[in-house]
Amino acid sequence: MSNIIEVSQLQKSFGSLSVLKNISFDMKPGEVVAVIGPSGSGKSTMLRSLVHLEEVTKGSIRISGQALVENGHYASGAAIKDITAGMGMVFQHFNLFPHLTVRGNLELAPRTLKRKSVQEIKAASRELLAKVGLADKADVYPSTLSGGQKQRVAIARALMQSPEILLFDEPTSALDPELTGEVLRVIRQLAEENMTMMIVTHEMSFARDVADRIFFMDNGEIAEAGTPEELFGNPKLERTRAFLMRE
Ligand code: ADP
Ligand code: MG
């Protein structure tokens, strides 16, 4: 099976601060990768680079064989739009629009893109809200929801464009502990449906359970990668061990 994501020798600096140092990895369709590592190690920057919320300084990113960036040279605006349309991202702080209802949040981007009829878009939002257990919340505003419900809305919104890849940046870090389960359950269900996902998380038991591979990021590089058994059971590097002890 060919790779859905191919990243090679990515480098990214903010001014003189080198944040990503020679990141390379591949992902297969349907694979789930959990990314762990200390704060400031470059996890968010790596994810944001994949969906072109950040531009890298050097290296290549290929999504389903199409180059988003090749040796530091970005594709045309239209090509970038096309490539990133197949990717959805879920953020720690939900990033819902407060002035739109739940349904409005789901339908905004598809209605702007006009690739589907209004009827199809409405049907899709209804179906996806039911999928995340929020069928009865379509017409309320985000401010009336709990954090767990907000994050499930954000996941449904990311699914509206039928993405081939979903990226999650600490999806449960802003939630009270009793609300993380309902969000992790939705992500677990997506994994069972073979969605390709990269999930930055501090939920080690969830990562161990749901991920096919774990990347341990430290100081701008993927310091160690392996199956959950390898990485949690028998980490090769001292710094991986030290991080796992702290978590
Ligand atoms: P993580 O998600 O692992 O905590 P980040 O990718 O957010 O790490 O950040 C990696 C490093 O890049 C940190 O030192 C952070 O301060 C720096 N950084 C992130 N975004 C910016 C930015 N927009 N401008 C300058 N420095 C940034
Ligand atoms: Mg981060």
Coordinates of N, CA and C in Angstrom, one line a residue, residues 1-2 4 11-12 15 44 60 66 74 77 82 125 129 137 150 156 202 210 235:
M1 N 0.8 -1.2 0.0 CA 0.0 0.0 0.0 C 0.9 1.2 0.0
S2 N 0.5 2.2 -0.9 CA 1.4 3.4 -0.9 C 1.1 4.3 0.3
I4 N 0.2 7.6 2.4 CA -0.7 8.7 2.3 C 0.0 10.0 2.7
Q11 N 12.6 21.1 7.9 CA 13.2 22.0 8.9 C 12.3 23.2 8.9
K12 N 12.2 23.8 10.2 CA 11.4 25.0 10.3 C 12.1 25.8 11.4
G15 N 12.7 32.8 13.1 CA 13.9 33.6 13.3 C 15.1 32.7 13.4
S44 N 3.2 20.8 17.8 CA 2.2 21.6 17.1 C 2.7 22.1 15.8
S60 N 10.4 18.3 2.4 CA 9.3 18.0 1.5 C 8.1 17.4 2.3
Q66 N 0.9 13.9 -3.8 CA 1.0 15.3 -4.3 C 1.9 16.1 -3.4
Y74 N 7.1 25.6 -2.3 CA 5.7 25.3 -2.1 C 5.0 25.2 -3.5
G77 N -0.9 28.2 -5.1 CA -2.0 28.4 -4.2 C -3.1 27.4 -4.4
D82 N -6.1 22.5 -2.8 CA -6.6 21.2 -3.2 C -6.1 20.1 -2.2
S125 N -24.4 17.5 7.9 CA -24.2 18.0 9.2 C -25.1 17.3 10.2
L129 N -23.5 15.2 13.3 CA -23.8 15.5 14.7 C -24.4 14.3 15.4
K137 N -28.3 19.0 19.5 CA -27.6 20.3 19.8 C -27.4 21.2 18.5
K150 N -18.2 20.7 23.0 CA -17.6 21.6 22.0 C -16.5 20.8 21.1
A156 N -16.8 16.9 14.5 CA -17.9 16.7 13.4 C -17.6 17.8 12.3
H202 N -1.3 13.8 25.5 CA -0.7 13.4 26.8 C -1.4 12.2 27.4
V210 N -4.8 3.0 21.1 CA -5.4 3.3 19.8 C -4.4 3.4 18.7
P235 N 11.5 1.4 25.8 CA 12.1 2.6 25.1 C 13.6 2.5 24.9

